[in-house]
XYZ file of C-alpha atoms in Angstrom:
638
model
C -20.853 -60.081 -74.860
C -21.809 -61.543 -78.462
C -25.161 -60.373 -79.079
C -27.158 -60.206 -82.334
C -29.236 -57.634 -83.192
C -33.379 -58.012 -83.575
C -36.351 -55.741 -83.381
C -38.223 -57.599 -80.517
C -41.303 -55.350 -80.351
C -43.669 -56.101 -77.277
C -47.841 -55.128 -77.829
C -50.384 -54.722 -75.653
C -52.274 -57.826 -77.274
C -49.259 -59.907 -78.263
C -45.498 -60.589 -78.717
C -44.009 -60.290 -82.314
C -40.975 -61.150 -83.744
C -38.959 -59.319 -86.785
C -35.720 -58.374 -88.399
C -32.840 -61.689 -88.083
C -35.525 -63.926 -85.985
C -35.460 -67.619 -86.771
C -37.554 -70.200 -86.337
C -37.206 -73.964 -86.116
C -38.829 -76.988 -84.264
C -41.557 -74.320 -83.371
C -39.107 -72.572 -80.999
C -37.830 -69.068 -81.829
C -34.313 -67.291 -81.754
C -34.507 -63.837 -80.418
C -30.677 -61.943 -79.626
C -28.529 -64.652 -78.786
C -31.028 -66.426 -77.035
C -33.330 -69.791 -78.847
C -36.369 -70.690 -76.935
C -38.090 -73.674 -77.829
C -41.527 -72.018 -78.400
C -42.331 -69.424 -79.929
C -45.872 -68.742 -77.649
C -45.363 -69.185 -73.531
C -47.916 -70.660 -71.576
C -48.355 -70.849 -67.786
C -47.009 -74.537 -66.714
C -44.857 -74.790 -70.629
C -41.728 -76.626 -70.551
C -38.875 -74.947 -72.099
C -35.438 -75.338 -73.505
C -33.286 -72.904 -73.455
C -30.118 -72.487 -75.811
C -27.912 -69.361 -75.061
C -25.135 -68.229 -76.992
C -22.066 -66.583 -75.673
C -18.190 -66.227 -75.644
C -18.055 -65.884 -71.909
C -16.649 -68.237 -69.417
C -18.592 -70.959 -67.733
C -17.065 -69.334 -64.567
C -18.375 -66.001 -66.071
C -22.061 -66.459 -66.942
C -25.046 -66.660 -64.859
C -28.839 -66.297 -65.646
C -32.184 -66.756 -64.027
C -35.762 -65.510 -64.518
C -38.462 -63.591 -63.232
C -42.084 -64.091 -63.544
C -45.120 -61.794 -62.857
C -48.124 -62.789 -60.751
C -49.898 -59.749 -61.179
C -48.083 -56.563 -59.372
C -45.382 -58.978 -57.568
C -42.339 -60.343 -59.271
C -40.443 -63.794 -58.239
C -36.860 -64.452 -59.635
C -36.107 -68.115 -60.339
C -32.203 -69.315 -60.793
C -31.597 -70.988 -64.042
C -29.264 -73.128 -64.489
C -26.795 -73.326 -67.490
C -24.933 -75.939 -68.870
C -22.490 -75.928 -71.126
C -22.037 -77.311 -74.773
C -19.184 -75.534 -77.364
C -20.404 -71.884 -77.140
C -24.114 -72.813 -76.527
C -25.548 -72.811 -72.557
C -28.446 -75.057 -72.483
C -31.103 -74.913 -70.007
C -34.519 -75.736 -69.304
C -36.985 -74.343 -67.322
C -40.739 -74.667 -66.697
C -43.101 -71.490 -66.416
C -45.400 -71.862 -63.028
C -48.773 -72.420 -63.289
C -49.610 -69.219 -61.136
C -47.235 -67.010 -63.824
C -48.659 -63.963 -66.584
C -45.597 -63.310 -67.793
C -41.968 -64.226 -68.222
C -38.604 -62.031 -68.306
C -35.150 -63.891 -68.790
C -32.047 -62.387 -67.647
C -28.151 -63.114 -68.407
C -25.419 -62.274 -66.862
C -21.672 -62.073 -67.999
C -19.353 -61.265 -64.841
C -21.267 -57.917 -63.583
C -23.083 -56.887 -67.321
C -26.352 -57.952 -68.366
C -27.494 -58.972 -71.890
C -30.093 -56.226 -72.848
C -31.004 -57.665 -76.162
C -30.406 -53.931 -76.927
C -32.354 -52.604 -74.219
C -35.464 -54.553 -75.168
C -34.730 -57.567 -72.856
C -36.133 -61.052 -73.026
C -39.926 -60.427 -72.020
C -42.242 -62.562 -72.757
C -46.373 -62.294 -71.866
C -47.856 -65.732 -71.240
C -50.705 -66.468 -73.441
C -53.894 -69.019 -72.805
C -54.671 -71.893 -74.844
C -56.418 -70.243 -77.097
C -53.791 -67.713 -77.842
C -54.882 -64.929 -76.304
C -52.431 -62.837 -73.775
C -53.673 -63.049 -70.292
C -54.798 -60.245 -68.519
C -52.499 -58.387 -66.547
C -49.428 -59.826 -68.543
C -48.528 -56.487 -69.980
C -48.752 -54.385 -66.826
C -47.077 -57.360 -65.388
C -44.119 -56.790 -67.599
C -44.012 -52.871 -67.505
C -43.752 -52.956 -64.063
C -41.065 -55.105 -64.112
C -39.064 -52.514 -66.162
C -40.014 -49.891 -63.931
C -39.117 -51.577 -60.941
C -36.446 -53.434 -62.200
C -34.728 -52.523 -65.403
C -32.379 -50.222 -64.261
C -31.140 -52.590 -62.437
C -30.972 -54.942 -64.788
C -29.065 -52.874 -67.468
C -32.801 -52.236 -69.766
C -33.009 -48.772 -70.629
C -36.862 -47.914 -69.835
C -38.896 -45.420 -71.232
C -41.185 -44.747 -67.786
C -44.179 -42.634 -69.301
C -44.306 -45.857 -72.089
C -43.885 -48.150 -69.160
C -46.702 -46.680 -67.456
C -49.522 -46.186 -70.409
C -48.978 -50.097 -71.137
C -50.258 -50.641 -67.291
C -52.401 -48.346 -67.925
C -53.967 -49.210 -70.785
C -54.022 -52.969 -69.143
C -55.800 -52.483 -66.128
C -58.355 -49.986 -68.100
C -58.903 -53.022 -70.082
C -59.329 -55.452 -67.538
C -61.246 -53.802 -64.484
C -61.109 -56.871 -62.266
C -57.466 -56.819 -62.302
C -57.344 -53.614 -60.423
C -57.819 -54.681 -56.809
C -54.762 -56.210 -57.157
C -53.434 -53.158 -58.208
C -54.326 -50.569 -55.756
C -51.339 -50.424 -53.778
C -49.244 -49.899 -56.401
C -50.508 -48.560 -59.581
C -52.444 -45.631 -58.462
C -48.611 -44.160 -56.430
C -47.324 -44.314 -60.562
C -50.603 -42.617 -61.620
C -50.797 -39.658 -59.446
C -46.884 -39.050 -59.878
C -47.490 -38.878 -64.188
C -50.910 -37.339 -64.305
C -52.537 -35.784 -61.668
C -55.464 -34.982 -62.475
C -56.129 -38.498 -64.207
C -54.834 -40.310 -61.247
C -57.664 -38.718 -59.074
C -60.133 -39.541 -61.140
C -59.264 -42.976 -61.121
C -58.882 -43.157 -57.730
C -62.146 -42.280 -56.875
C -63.440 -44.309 -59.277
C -61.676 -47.126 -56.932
C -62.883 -45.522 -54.021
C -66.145 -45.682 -55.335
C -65.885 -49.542 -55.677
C -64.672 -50.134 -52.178
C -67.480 -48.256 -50.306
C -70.406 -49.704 -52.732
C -69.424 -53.312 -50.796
C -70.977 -53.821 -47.822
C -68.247 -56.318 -46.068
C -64.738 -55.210 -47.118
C -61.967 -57.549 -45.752
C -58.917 -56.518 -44.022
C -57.124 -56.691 -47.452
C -59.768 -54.579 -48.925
C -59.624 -51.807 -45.976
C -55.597 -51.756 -46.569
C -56.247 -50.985 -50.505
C -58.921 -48.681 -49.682
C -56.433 -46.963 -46.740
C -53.847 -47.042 -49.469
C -55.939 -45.133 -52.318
C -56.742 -42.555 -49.076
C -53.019 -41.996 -48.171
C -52.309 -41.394 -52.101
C -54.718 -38.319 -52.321
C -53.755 -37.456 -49.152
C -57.249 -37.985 -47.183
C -55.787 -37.749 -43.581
C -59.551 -37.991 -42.075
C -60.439 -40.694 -44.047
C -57.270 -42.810 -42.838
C -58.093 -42.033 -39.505
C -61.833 -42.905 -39.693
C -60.873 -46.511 -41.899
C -58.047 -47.513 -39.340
C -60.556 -47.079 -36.395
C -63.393 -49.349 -38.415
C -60.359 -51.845 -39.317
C -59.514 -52.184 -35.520
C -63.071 -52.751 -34.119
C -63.611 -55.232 -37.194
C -60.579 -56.837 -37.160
C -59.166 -56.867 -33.388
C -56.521 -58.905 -34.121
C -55.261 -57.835 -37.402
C -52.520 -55.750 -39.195
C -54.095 -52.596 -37.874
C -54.379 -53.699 -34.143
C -51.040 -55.233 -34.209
C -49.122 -51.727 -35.468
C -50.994 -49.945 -32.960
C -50.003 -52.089 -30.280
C -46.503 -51.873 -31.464
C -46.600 -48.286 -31.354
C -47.916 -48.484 -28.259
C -44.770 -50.731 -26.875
C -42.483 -48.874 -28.849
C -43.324 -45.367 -27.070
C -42.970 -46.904 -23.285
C -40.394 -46.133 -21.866
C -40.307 -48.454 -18.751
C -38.305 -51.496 -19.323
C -41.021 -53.597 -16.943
C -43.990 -51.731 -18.660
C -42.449 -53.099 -22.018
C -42.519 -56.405 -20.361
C -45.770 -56.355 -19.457
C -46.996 -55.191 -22.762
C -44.983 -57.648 -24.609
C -46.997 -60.204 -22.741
C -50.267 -58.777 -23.842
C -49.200 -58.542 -27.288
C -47.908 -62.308 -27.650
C -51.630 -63.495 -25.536
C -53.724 -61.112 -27.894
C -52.364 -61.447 -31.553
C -50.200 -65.257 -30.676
C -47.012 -66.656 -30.692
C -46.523 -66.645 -34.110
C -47.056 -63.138 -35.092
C -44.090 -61.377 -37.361
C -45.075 -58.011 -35.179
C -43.948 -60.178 -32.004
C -41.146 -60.773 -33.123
C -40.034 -57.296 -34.138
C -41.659 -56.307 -30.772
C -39.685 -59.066 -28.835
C -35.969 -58.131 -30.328
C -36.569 -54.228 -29.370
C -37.354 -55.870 -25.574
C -34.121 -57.712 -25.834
C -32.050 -54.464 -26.600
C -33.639 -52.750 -23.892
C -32.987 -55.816 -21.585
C -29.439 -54.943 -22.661
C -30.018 -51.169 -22.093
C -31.640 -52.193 -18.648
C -28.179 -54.840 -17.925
C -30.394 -57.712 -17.660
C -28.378 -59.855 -20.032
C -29.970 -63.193 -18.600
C -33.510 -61.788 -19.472
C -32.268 -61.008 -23.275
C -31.597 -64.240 -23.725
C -34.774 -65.373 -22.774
C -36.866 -63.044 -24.892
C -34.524 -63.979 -28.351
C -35.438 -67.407 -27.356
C -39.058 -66.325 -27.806
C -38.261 -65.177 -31.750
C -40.208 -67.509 -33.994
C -38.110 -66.266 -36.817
C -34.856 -67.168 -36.497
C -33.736 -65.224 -39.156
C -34.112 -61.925 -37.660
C -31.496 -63.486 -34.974
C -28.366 -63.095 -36.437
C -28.231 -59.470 -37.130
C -29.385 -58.907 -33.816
C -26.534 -60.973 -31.766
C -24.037 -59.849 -34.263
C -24.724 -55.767 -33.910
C -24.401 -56.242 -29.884
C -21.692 -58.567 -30.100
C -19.582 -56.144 -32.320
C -20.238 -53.301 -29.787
C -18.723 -55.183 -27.115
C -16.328 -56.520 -29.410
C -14.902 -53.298 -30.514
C -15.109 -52.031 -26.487
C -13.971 -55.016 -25.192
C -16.432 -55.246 -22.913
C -18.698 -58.348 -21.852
C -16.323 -60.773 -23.796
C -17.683 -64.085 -22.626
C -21.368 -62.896 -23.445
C -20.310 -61.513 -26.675
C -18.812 -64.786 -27.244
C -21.870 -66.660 -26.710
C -24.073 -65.065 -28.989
C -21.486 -63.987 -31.879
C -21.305 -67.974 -32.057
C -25.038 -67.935 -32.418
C -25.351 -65.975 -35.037
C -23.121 -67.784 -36.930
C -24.416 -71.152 -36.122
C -27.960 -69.705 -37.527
C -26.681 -68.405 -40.506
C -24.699 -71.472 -41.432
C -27.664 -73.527 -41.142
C -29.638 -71.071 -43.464
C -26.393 -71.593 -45.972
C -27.408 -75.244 -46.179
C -30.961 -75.560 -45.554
C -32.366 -72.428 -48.100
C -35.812 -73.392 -47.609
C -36.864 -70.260 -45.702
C -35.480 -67.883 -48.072
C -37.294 -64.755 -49.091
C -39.404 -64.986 -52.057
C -37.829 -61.643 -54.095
C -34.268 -63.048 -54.368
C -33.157 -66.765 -56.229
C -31.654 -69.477 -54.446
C -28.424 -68.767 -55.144
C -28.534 -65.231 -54.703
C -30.106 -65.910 -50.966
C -27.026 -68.141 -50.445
C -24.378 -65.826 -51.908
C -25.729 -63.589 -49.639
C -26.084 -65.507 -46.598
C -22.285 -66.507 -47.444
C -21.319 -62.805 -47.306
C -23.561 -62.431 -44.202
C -21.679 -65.377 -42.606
C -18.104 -63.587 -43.056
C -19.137 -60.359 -41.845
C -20.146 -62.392 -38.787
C -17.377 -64.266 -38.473
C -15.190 -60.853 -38.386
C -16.872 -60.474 -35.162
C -16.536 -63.492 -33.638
C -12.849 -63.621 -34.469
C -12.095 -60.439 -33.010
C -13.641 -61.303 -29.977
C -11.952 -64.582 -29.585
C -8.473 -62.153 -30.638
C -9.512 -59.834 -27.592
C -10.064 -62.768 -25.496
C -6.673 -63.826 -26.206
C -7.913 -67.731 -28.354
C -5.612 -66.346 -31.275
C -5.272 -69.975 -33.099
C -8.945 -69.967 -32.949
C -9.330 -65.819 -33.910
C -7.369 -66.569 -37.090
C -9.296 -69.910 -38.042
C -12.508 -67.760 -38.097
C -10.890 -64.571 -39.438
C -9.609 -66.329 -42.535
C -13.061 -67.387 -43.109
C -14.097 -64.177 -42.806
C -11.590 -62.717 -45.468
C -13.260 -65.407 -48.289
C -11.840 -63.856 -51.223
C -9.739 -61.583 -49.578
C -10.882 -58.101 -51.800
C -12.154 -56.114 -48.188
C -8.551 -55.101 -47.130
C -10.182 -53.879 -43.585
C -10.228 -57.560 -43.142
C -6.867 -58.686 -44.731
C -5.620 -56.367 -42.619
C -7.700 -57.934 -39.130
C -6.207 -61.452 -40.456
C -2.455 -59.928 -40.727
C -2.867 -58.247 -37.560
C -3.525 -62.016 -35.342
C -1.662 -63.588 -37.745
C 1.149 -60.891 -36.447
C 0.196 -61.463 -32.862
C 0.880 -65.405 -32.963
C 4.396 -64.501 -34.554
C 3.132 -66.403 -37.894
C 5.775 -65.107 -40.156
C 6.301 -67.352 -42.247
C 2.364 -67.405 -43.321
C 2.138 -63.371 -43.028
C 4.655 -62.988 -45.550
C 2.833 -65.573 -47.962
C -0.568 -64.196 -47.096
C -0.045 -60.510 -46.879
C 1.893 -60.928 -50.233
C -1.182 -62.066 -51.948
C -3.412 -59.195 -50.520
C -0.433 -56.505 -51.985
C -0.173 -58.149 -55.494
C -3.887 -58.021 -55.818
C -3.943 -54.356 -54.621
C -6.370 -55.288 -51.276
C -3.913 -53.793 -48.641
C -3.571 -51.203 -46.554
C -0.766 -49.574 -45.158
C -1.072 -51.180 -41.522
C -0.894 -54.796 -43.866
C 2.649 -53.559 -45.451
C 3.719 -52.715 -42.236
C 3.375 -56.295 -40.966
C 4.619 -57.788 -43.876
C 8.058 -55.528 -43.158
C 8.173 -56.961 -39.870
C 7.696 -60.359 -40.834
C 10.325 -60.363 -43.815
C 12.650 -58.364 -41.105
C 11.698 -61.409 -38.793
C 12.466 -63.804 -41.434
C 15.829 -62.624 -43.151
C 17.143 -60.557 -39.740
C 17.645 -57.669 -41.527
C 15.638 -55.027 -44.176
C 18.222 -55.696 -47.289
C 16.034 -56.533 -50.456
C 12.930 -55.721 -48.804
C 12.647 -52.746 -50.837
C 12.946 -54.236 -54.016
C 10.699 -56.864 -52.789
C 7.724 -54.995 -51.651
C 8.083 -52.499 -55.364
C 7.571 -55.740 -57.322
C 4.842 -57.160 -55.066
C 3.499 -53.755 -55.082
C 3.738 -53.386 -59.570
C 2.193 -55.873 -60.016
C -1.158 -54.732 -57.533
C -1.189 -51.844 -59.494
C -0.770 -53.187 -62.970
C -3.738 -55.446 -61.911
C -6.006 -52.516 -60.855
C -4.833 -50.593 -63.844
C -6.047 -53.318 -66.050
C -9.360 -53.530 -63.890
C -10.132 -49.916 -63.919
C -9.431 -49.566 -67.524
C -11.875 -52.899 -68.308
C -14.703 -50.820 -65.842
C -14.229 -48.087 -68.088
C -17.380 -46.790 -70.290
C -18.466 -43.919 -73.070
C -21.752 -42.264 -72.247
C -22.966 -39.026 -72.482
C -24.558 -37.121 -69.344
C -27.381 -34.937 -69.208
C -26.442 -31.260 -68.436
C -27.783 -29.771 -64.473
C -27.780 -26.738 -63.126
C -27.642 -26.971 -59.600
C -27.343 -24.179 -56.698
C -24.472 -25.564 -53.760
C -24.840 -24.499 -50.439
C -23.532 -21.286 -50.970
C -26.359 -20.020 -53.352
C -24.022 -20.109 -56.400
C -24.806 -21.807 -59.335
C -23.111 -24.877 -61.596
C -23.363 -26.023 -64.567
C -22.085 -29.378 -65.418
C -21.503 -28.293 -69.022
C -19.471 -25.442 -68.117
C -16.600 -27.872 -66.810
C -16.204 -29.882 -69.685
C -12.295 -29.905 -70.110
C -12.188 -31.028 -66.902
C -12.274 -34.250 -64.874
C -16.034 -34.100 -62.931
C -16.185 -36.531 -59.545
C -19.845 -36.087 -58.894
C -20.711 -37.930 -55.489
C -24.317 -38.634 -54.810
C -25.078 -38.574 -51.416
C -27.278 -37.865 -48.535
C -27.717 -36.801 -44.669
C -29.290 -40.260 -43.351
C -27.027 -42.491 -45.404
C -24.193 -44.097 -43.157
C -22.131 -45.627 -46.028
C -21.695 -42.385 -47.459
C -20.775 -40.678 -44.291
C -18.320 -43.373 -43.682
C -16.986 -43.273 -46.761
C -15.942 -39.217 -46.449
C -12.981 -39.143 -44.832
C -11.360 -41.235 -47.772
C -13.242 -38.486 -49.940
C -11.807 -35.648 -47.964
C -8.354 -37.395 -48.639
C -9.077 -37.319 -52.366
C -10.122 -33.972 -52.485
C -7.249 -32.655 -50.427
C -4.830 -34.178 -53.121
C -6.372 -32.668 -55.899
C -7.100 -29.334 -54.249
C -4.159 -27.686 -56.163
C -5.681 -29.237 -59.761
C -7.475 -27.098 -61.356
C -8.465 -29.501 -63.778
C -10.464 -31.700 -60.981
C -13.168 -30.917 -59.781
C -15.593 -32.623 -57.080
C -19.336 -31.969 -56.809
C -21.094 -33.486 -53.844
C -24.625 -34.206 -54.606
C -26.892 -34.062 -51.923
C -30.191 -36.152 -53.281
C -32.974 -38.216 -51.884
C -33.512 -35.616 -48.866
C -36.317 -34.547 -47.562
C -37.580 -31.379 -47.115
C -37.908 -28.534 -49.234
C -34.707 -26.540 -50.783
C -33.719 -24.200 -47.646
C -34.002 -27.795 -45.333
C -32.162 -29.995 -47.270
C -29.764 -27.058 -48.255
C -29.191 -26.426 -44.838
C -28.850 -30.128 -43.543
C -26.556 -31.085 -45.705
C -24.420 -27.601 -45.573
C -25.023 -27.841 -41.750
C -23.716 -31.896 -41.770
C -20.283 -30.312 -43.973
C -19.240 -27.827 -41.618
C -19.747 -29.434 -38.397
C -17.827 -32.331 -39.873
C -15.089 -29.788 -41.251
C -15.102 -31.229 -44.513
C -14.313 -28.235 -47.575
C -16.488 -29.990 -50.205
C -18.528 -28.102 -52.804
C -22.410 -29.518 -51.575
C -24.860 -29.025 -54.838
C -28.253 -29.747 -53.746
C -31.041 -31.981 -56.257
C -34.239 -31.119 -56.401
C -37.730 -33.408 -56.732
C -38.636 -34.662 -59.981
C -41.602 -32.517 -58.806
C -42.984 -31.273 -55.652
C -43.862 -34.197 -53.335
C -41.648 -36.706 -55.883
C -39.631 -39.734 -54.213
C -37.781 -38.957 -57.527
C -35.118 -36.443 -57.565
C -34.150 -34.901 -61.460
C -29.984 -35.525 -61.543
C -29.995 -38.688 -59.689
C -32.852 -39.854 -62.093
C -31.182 -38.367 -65.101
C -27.586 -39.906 -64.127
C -29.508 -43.822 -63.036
C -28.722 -43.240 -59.837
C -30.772 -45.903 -57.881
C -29.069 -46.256 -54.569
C -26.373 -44.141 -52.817
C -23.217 -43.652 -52.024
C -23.118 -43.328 -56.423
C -19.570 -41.891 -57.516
C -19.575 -40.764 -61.215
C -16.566 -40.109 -62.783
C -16.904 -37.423 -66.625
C -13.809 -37.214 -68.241
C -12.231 -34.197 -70.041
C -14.681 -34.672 -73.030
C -17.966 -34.157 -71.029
C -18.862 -37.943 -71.666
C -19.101 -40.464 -68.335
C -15.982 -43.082 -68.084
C -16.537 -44.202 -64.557
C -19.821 -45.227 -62.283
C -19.247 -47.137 -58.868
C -22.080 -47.958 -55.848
C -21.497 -48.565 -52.476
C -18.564 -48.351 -50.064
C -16.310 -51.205 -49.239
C -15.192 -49.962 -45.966
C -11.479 -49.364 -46.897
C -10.362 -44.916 -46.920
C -7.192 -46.392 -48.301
C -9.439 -48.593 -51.182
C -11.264 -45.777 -51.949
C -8.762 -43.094 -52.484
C -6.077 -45.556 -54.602
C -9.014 -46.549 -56.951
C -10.570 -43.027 -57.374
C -6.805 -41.764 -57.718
C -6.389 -44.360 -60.463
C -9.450 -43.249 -62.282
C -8.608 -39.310 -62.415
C -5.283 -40.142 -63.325
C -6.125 -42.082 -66.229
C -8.349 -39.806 -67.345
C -6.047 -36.632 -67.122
C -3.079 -38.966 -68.472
């Protein structure tokens, strides 16, 4: 992406501008982005020109603004004129400050890592309060994400030096900034939070909201006796409040009985209402245990109950997949498979409900991807019950774009089943040129040209070309995913007790896969691994490190659970355990140090120590995973 280069240097007090900026009609032109004013207010109107060479189909942007500690995103939408997107957009009233974000295919315009931030000012001029620790905790939160490099301890002295500033912000502040205090400065942070303790106990009527930030401050210095005391006063004072409710919860959650957890279920709903949130978590767990208890009638009954219907879906969906995949309860399965996707259809084209932390169009992208998944289920039900016309109408739904080849290859398979030749052989053709296939997907498509041509002559020479062209296409993708950047070094002890050094393997291609006990995508995603591993074992110029991060416990326990979780699995990886940022830390120092943010994380160093490859997640597909990560160290030792 086109972007020009400007100092955009953000204050405490204000927002300047330097270097290439231009002004005209009062606006401003910062990067490749021209805002029509140069100061934002709360409720302004603004126009928005963006330049770019990417494709319409290419670019997307929206915003996020700050209302004190919270964050909203809003969409934004562009339209196009020559190589300018024009857009406007108008602040909320409620807003302090203002961050704009584009988007080119998966890469986000950093205006060289500064982003577009603005603070909102008053009429006068003045920044509003709270609009810079607004904004750095944004870029904590956020920026990773969002492609801004952040310098945390700057981040954190600008909130800092905010809220010092501005004392009746901090309230709103307590359950969040004094968690960042106490991890960069100890001794600081306590002083602080007493100072906030202090405040709380010189009122003489706290309200619930006020005992939670005062329970919060407690449970960052780690006053167990304090909690205790506070959530006994919030109960008495507030018998039907956030406090009550959890305990009651726990108190459901712990019975054992299915007819106790009736009973109590009914309590809850006549003590705290109908239209409690804690109900309804309380009256889906009742519904699985109706299942547990074979009282199918009665589940349906309690789900009925659900005031949130969102919360449905996921529900039907998990217990219709079990019986799905056993085969078991088809009819039932059936019934509320179809549910689920009735509900989330309806949330595709009524969005009003969705949650406040993702845009519009991100809540129905992801409702839309929610809606396949489900629809996998219901067509493999309606496959098992033997409605194949109708298992393949909701399977090639499912299949959208067709890049999961797990279900391609669920599509091929009824397709296969109804004797569909003719369509298998378009179809399946399309999943092997664009490299989504597996080998259960080639092996239809054999038996469907064989079908179609009564014999195998040419299919050879057939399937290489369909299958060239797949791999010319992921060559070209992998080499466009391809970057330059240079790691920091670790020294890590495995689960052996020995130690390594990433620097000491630079010659060599480094697959470093972060990783953890609890996390199911990763486990799932191992036997592909163990695959990859297996064909390099005899390279001695591959190497794979398995980072076990994010666990808890100190070094012997998280050595030992993940060695233990290796062995008893009979995997022969190399395990390299992380360690805490520091003792207590949520943050661990190589996951930090390599922006690791969420896990499964596979990073890929080439021969010259720098890092060419980073990918998150796990589609689902062993074959996927082991021709892509194949393609990678090959090009790299090529």
């Amino acid at each position: 992406m086109k972007i020009i280069k400007c100092l955009f240097a953000l204050t405490l007090v204000v927002l300047s501008f330097s270097c290439k900026e231009k002004s005209k009609e009062n606006g401003v032109t910062i990067g490749s982005l021209y805002i029509s004013k140069a100061t934002l207010k709360p409720g302004d109107s603004l126009d928005l020109k963006y330049t770019t060479d990417a494709n319409e189909e290419d670019i997307s942007a929206f915003y996020y603004y700050t209302v004190g500690s919270k964050t909203y995103p809003v969409d934004i939408t562009l339209n196009k004129a020559d190589s300018l997107y024009k857009s406007t957009i108008v602040i909320p009233d409620s807003a302090t400050a203002v961050a704009l974000n584009f988007k080119n295919k998966k890469e986000f315009d950093t205006n060289n890592d500064k982003g577009y931030l603005f603070p909102l000012t008053t009429s006068t001029g003045d920044t509003i309060p709270g609009a810079i620790a607004g904004l750095a905790n944004y870029q904590l939160r956020m920026g990773n994400n969002l492609g801004l490099k952040v310098d945390e301890k700057i981040a954190f002295e600008k909130i800092k030096s905010d809220l010092l500033s501005n004392k009746d912000l901090q309230k709103d502040w307590d359950m969040v900034f004094p968690r960042t205090y106490i991890a960069k400065d100890k001794a600081g942070a306590k002083d602080y939070i007493n100072s906030r303790v202090a405040y709380y106990n010189s009122k003489t009527d706290l309200s619930e909201l006020e005992y939670k930030n005062l329970v919060s401050l407690y449970q960052t210095i780690e006053k167990k006796e304090k909690i205790d005391s506070l959530q006994i006063v919030m109960e008495e004072k507030f018998p039907t409040g956030t406090m009550a409710q959890q305990k009651a919860w726990s108190t459901f959650y712990n019975e054992q009985d299915y007819d106790k957890k009736k009973e109590l279920f009914e309590e809850f709903k006549t003590k705290f209402g109908a239209k409690s949130r804690l109900k309804d978590v309380v009256a889906t767990r009742l519904a699985s245990a109706a299942i547990e208890n074979g009282k199918k009638e009665e589940y349906a009954e309690i789900m009925d109950q659900v005031s949130d219907k969102s919360m449905l879906p996921s529900a039907y969906n998990t217990l219709a997949w079990n019986y799905a995949e056993k085969g078991e309860n088809l009819e039932f399965a059936s019934e509320i498979s179809k549910k689920s996707l009735d509900i989330t259809k309806h949330a595709i084209n009524n969005p009003v409900d969705k949650p406040v932390y993702i845009t519009k169009s991100q809540y129905i992208n992801n409702m839309t991807s929610t809606y396949n998944m489900y629809a996998d289920t219901y067509a493999l039900i309606k496959y098992k019950q033997g409605e194949i016309a109708e298992a393949i109408a909701y399977q090639k739904e499912a299949i959208a774009d067709g890049k999961d080849p797990q279900l391609n290859e669920r599509y091929v398979m009824f397709l296969n089943s109804d004797k569909k030749h003719d369509v298998i052989l378009k179809e399946a053709a399309l999943f092997i040129k664009e490299g989504n296939t597996t080998a259960k997907i080639n092996d239809y498509y054999k038996q469907a040209y064989v079908a179609k041509n009564g014999s195998e002559d040419g299919f050879t020479e057939n399937f290489e070309a369909l299958e060239k062209v797949g791999y010319d296409k992921l060559v070209a993708k992998t080499k466009e995913e391809m970057i330059d950047k240079k790691p920091k070094n670790f020294k890590l002890k495995n689960t052996k007790g020995e130690t390594v050094e990433l620097a000491a393997l630079k010659g060599k291609t480094v697959i470093l896969d972060f990783w953890a006990t609890w996390c199911g995508p990763c486990k799932a995603s191992f036997p592909g691994m163990q695959q990859a591993v297996n064909k390099y074992k005899d390279n001695d110029n591959v190497v794979f490190l398995f980072v076990d991060t994010m666990e808890s416990g100190d070094f012997d326990t998280r050595t030992k659970l993940a060695g233990d979780f290796v062995k008893n699995n009979n995997y022969s990886f190399n395990v390299v355990i992380d360690n805490p940022v520091k003792e207590g830390s949520r943050a661990y120092k190589v996951a930090s140090n390599f922006e690791v943010n969420g896990i499964p994380t596979k990073v890929i160093i080439g021969p010259d120590g720098n890092i060419k490859f980073v990918s998150v997640g796990y589609s689902g597909s062993t074959d996927k995973l082991v021709k892509e990560l194949s393609l990678k160290i090959d090009l790299l030792n090529s």
